[in-house]
Short mmCIF file of N, CA, C and O in Angstrom, two decimals:
data_model
loop_
_atom_site.label_atom_id
_atom_site.label_comp_id
_atom_site.label_asym_id
_atom_site.label_seq_id
_atom_site.Cartn_x
_atom_site.Cartn_y
_atom_site.Cartn_z
N ARG A 1 97.82 183.01 156.47
CA ARG A 1 98.98 182.17 156.45
C ARG A 1 98.91 181.10 157.53
O ARG A 1 99.29 179.96 157.30
N ALA A 2 98.45 181.43 158.69
CA ALA A 2 98.37 180.47 159.78
C ALA A 2 97.43 179.31 159.45
O ALA A 2 97.60 178.22 159.96
N LYS A 3 96.46 179.57 158.59
CA LYS A 3 95.51 178.53 158.25
C LYS A 3 96.12 177.44 157.38
O LYS A 3 95.66 176.32 157.39
N THR A 4 97.17 177.78 156.63
CA THR A 4 97.77 176.79 155.74
C THR A 4 99.14 176.32 156.21
O THR A 4 99.70 175.41 155.63
N SER A 5 99.69 176.94 157.24
CA SER A 5 101.01 176.56 157.73
C SER A 5 100.93 175.29 158.56
O SER A 5 99.94 175.03 159.24
N VAL A 6 102.00 174.53 158.50
CA VAL A 6 102.11 173.31 159.29
C VAL A 6 103.38 173.44 160.13
O VAL A 6 104.46 173.70 159.59
N ALA A 7 103.24 173.23 161.41
CA ALA A 7 104.40 173.35 162.30
C ALA A 7 105.39 172.23 162.04
O ALA A 7 105.02 171.11 161.71
N ASP A 8 106.68 172.54 162.17
CA ASP A 8 107.74 171.55 162.04
C ASP A 8 107.93 170.89 163.41
O ASP A 8 108.53 171.48 164.31
N VAL A 9 107.44 169.69 163.56
CA VAL A 9 107.48 169.01 164.86
C VAL A 9 108.89 168.56 165.24
O VAL A 9 109.13 168.16 166.38
N SER A 10 109.83 168.62 164.30
CA SER A 10 111.19 168.19 164.61
C SER A 10 112.03 169.28 165.28
O SER A 10 113.13 169.00 165.76
N ILE A 11 111.51 170.50 165.32
CA ILE A 11 112.25 171.59 165.96
C ILE A 11 112.43 171.27 167.44
O ILE A 11 111.49 170.94 168.14
N GLY A 12 113.68 171.34 167.88
CA GLY A 12 113.99 171.07 169.27
C GLY A 12 114.34 169.63 169.57
O GLY A 12 114.76 169.31 170.67
N LEU A 13 114.19 168.74 168.59
CA LEU A 13 114.55 167.33 168.80
C LEU A 13 116.02 167.13 168.49
O LEU A 13 116.60 167.83 167.66
N HIS A 14 116.64 166.16 169.16
CA HIS A 14 118.07 165.94 169.00
C HIS A 14 118.36 164.48 168.71
O HIS A 14 117.77 163.58 169.32
N SER A 15 119.28 164.26 167.79
CA SER A 15 119.75 162.91 167.48
C SER A 15 121.26 162.98 167.25
O SER A 15 121.72 163.72 166.37
N GLU A 16 122.02 162.23 168.03
CA GLU A 16 123.47 162.18 167.86
C GLU A 16 123.82 161.68 166.46
O GLU A 16 124.71 162.19 165.80
N THR A 17 123.11 160.68 166.00
CA THR A 17 123.36 160.10 164.68
C THR A 17 123.09 161.13 163.59
O THR A 17 123.85 161.23 162.62
N ALA A 18 122.03 161.91 163.75
CA ALA A 18 121.69 162.90 162.74
C ALA A 18 122.77 163.96 162.60
O ALA A 18 123.00 164.46 161.50
N GLU A 19 123.45 164.29 163.69
CA GLU A 19 124.50 165.30 163.62
C GLU A 19 125.60 164.91 162.65
O GLU A 19 126.16 165.76 161.97
N THR A 20 125.92 163.64 162.59
CA THR A 20 127.00 163.20 161.70
C THR A 20 126.47 162.67 160.36
O THR A 20 127.11 162.84 159.34
N TYR A 21 125.30 162.06 160.37
CA TYR A 21 124.79 161.39 159.18
C TYR A 21 123.91 162.28 158.30
O TYR A 21 123.93 162.14 157.07
N LEU A 22 123.17 163.19 158.88
CA LEU A 22 122.19 163.98 158.13
C LEU A 22 122.80 164.85 157.03
O LEU A 22 122.25 164.91 155.93
N PRO A 23 123.93 165.52 157.25
CA PRO A 23 124.50 166.31 156.15
C PRO A 23 124.81 165.46 154.91
O PRO A 23 124.53 165.86 153.79
N GLU A 24 125.38 164.29 155.13
CA GLU A 24 125.68 163.38 154.02
C GLU A 24 124.40 162.89 153.36
O GLU A 24 124.30 162.82 152.13
N LEU A 25 123.41 162.56 154.16
CA LEU A 25 122.13 162.10 153.64
C LEU A 25 121.48 163.18 152.78
O LEU A 25 120.99 162.89 151.68
N LYS A 26 121.48 164.42 153.26
CA LYS A 26 120.88 165.52 152.50
C LYS A 26 121.58 165.71 151.15
O LYS A 26 120.94 165.93 150.13
N LYS A 27 122.92 165.59 151.15
CA LYS A 27 123.68 165.73 149.91
C LYS A 27 123.33 164.60 148.94
O LYS A 27 123.07 164.84 147.76
N ASP A 28 123.32 163.36 149.44
CA ASP A 28 122.99 162.21 148.59
C ASP A 28 121.58 162.32 148.04
O ASP A 28 121.33 162.00 146.87
N LEU A 29 120.66 162.77 148.87
CA LEU A 29 119.28 162.94 148.45
C LEU A 29 119.16 163.99 147.35
O LEU A 29 118.50 163.76 146.33
N GLN A 30 119.81 165.12 147.54
CA GLN A 30 119.77 166.18 146.53
C GLN A 30 120.43 165.72 145.23
O GLN A 30 119.93 166.00 144.13
N ASP A 31 121.55 165.01 145.35
CA ASP A 31 122.22 164.48 144.15
C ASP A 31 121.31 163.55 143.37
O ASP A 31 121.23 163.63 142.14
N MET A 32 120.62 162.66 144.07
CA MET A 32 119.74 161.71 143.40
C MET A 32 118.55 162.44 142.76
O MET A 32 118.17 162.13 141.62
N LYS A 33 117.99 163.41 143.46
CA LYS A 33 116.88 164.19 142.88
C LYS A 33 117.33 164.85 141.58
O LYS A 33 116.62 164.82 140.58
N THR A 34 118.51 165.46 141.62
CA THR A 34 119.03 166.15 140.43
C THR A 34 119.24 165.17 139.29
O THR A 34 118.88 165.47 138.14
N LYS A 35 119.79 164.01 139.57
CA LYS A 35 120.02 163.00 138.52
C LYS A 35 118.70 162.56 137.89
O LYS A 35 118.62 162.40 136.67
N VAL A 36 117.68 162.37 138.70
CA VAL A 36 116.38 161.96 138.17
C VAL A 36 115.78 163.07 137.32
O VAL A 36 115.30 162.82 136.21
N ILE A 37 115.85 164.30 137.79
CA ILE A 37 115.30 165.43 137.04
C ILE A 37 116.01 165.60 135.70
O ILE A 37 115.37 165.85 134.67
N LEU A 38 117.33 165.43 135.69
CA LEU A 38 118.10 165.60 134.46
C LEU A 38 118.08 164.37 133.56
O LEU A 38 118.60 164.42 132.45
N GLY A 39 117.50 163.29 134.04
CA GLY A 39 117.42 162.08 133.24
C GLY A 39 118.65 161.20 133.32
O GLY A 39 118.76 160.21 132.59
N ALA A 40 119.57 161.53 134.22
CA ALA A 40 120.77 160.72 134.40
C ALA A 40 120.50 159.48 135.25
O ALA A 40 121.31 158.55 135.28
N ALA A 41 119.37 159.48 135.93
CA ALA A 41 118.95 158.33 136.74
C ALA A 41 117.45 158.12 136.49
O ALA A 41 116.71 159.07 136.25
N SER A 42 117.04 156.86 136.55
CA SER A 42 115.64 156.52 136.29
C SER A 42 114.83 156.52 137.59
O SER A 42 115.39 156.60 138.69
N LEU A 43 113.53 156.39 137.44
CA LEU A 43 112.67 156.27 138.63
C LEU A 43 112.96 154.97 139.36
O LEU A 43 112.80 154.89 140.58
N GLU A 44 113.40 153.96 138.63
CA GLU A 44 113.80 152.70 139.28
C GLU A 44 115.03 152.93 140.16
O GLU A 44 115.14 152.34 141.24
N ASP A 45 115.94 153.79 139.68
CA ASP A 45 117.11 154.15 140.50
C ASP A 45 116.66 154.88 141.77
O ASP A 45 117.22 154.66 142.85
N TRP A 46 115.67 155.75 141.63
CA TRP A 46 115.12 156.47 142.79
C TRP A 46 114.51 155.47 143.77
O TRP A 46 114.76 155.55 144.97
N ASP A 47 113.72 154.53 143.25
CA ASP A 47 113.09 153.53 144.12
C ASP A 47 114.14 152.71 144.86
O ASP A 47 113.99 152.41 146.04
N LYS A 48 115.23 152.35 144.17
CA LYS A 48 116.30 151.60 144.81
C LYS A 48 116.98 152.45 145.89
O LYS A 48 117.29 151.95 146.97
N PHE A 49 117.17 153.73 145.61
CA PHE A 49 117.76 154.65 146.59
C PHE A 49 116.91 154.67 147.86
O PHE A 49 117.42 154.58 148.98
N VAL A 50 115.60 154.77 147.68
CA VAL A 50 114.68 154.81 148.83
C VAL A 50 114.72 153.49 149.59
O VAL A 50 114.77 153.48 150.83
N GLU A 51 114.72 152.37 148.88
CA GLU A 51 114.77 151.06 149.54
C GLU A 51 116.07 150.90 150.31
O GLU A 51 116.08 150.40 151.44
N ASP A 52 117.18 151.31 149.71
CA ASP A 52 118.48 151.24 150.39
C ASP A 52 118.47 152.12 151.64
O ASP A 52 119.01 151.74 152.68
N LEU A 53 117.85 153.27 151.53
CA LEU A 53 117.75 154.18 152.67
C LEU A 53 116.94 153.56 153.80
O LEU A 53 117.32 153.64 154.97
N LYS A 54 115.84 152.91 153.47
CA LYS A 54 115.00 152.27 154.49
C LYS A 54 115.76 151.19 155.26
O LYS A 54 115.45 150.91 156.41
N ASN A 55 116.76 150.58 154.61
CA ASN A 55 117.53 149.50 155.23
C ASN A 55 118.87 149.97 155.79
O ASN A 55 119.62 149.17 156.33
N ASP A 56 119.16 151.26 155.68
CA ASP A 56 120.42 151.81 156.16
C ASP A 56 120.41 151.90 157.69
O ASP A 56 119.51 152.49 158.28
N ALA A 57 121.43 151.32 158.32
CA ALA A 57 121.49 151.27 159.78
C ALA A 57 121.51 152.67 160.40
O ALA A 57 120.86 152.91 161.43
N ASN A 58 122.25 153.60 159.80
CA ASN A 58 122.30 154.97 160.34
C ASN A 58 120.96 155.67 160.23
O ASN A 58 120.56 156.39 161.14
N PHE A 59 120.25 155.47 159.12
CA PHE A 59 118.95 156.08 158.94
C PHE A 59 117.95 155.53 159.95
O PHE A 59 117.18 156.28 160.56
N ILE A 60 117.98 154.23 160.16
CA ILE A 60 117.09 153.59 161.14
C ILE A 60 117.38 154.11 162.54
O ILE A 60 116.46 154.47 163.28
N LYS A 61 118.67 154.17 162.89
CA LYS A 61 119.05 154.65 164.23
C LYS A 61 118.63 156.11 164.42
O LYS A 61 118.10 156.49 165.47
N MET A 62 118.85 156.94 163.40
CA MET A 62 118.46 158.35 163.47
C MET A 62 116.96 158.48 163.67
O MET A 62 116.49 159.26 164.50
N THR A 63 116.19 157.70 162.93
CA THR A 63 114.74 157.73 163.05
C THR A 63 114.29 157.32 164.44
O THR A 63 113.42 157.95 165.04
N GLU A 64 114.90 156.27 164.98
CA GLU A 64 114.56 155.82 166.33
C GLU A 64 114.89 156.89 167.36
O GLU A 64 114.10 157.13 168.29
N GLU A 65 116.05 157.54 167.23
CA GLU A 65 116.43 158.59 168.17
C GLU A 65 115.48 159.77 168.11
O GLU A 65 115.10 160.33 169.14
N MET A 66 115.10 160.16 166.90
CA MET A 66 114.16 161.28 166.75
C MET A 66 112.79 160.92 167.31
O MET A 66 112.15 161.75 167.97
N ASN A 67 112.33 159.71 167.07
CA ASN A 67 111.04 159.28 167.62
C ASN A 67 111.07 159.26 169.13
O ASN A 67 110.11 159.68 169.79
N GLU A 68 112.17 158.78 169.70
CA GLU A 68 112.31 158.75 171.16
C GLU A 68 112.32 160.16 171.72
O GLU A 68 111.66 160.45 172.73
N ALA A 69 113.05 161.06 171.09
CA ALA A 69 113.10 162.45 171.55
C ALA A 69 111.71 163.09 171.47
O ALA A 69 111.31 163.84 172.37
N TYR A 70 110.96 162.77 170.43
CA TYR A 70 109.61 163.32 170.29
C TYR A 70 108.70 162.79 171.39
O TYR A 70 107.92 163.54 171.97
N GLN A 71 108.80 161.50 171.69
CA GLN A 71 107.96 160.89 172.73
C GLN A 71 108.29 161.45 174.12
O GLN A 71 107.43 161.50 174.98
N ASN A 72 109.55 161.84 174.32
CA ASN A 72 110.00 162.33 175.63
C ASN A 72 109.80 163.82 175.82
O ASN A 72 110.24 164.38 176.82
N ARG A 73 109.16 164.49 174.89
CA ARG A 73 108.92 165.94 175.01
C ARG A 73 108.11 166.25 176.22
O ARG A 73 107.25 165.65 176.67
#
């Protein structure tokens, strides 16, 4: 098992933005995955979701905070 396991490098990292934004993001992500799987949304809708996420101010801030916390380990 140890040969195929990959450590989760985010364990122990903290982001103030993630505390408030991540639960909503996880729900939206799961909802979109479900819609695509059930055919209620297209792959183009998925691509737009990802592009919108890349430009989302909260997502960018959360990513920056996590990267900073990782660098400061």
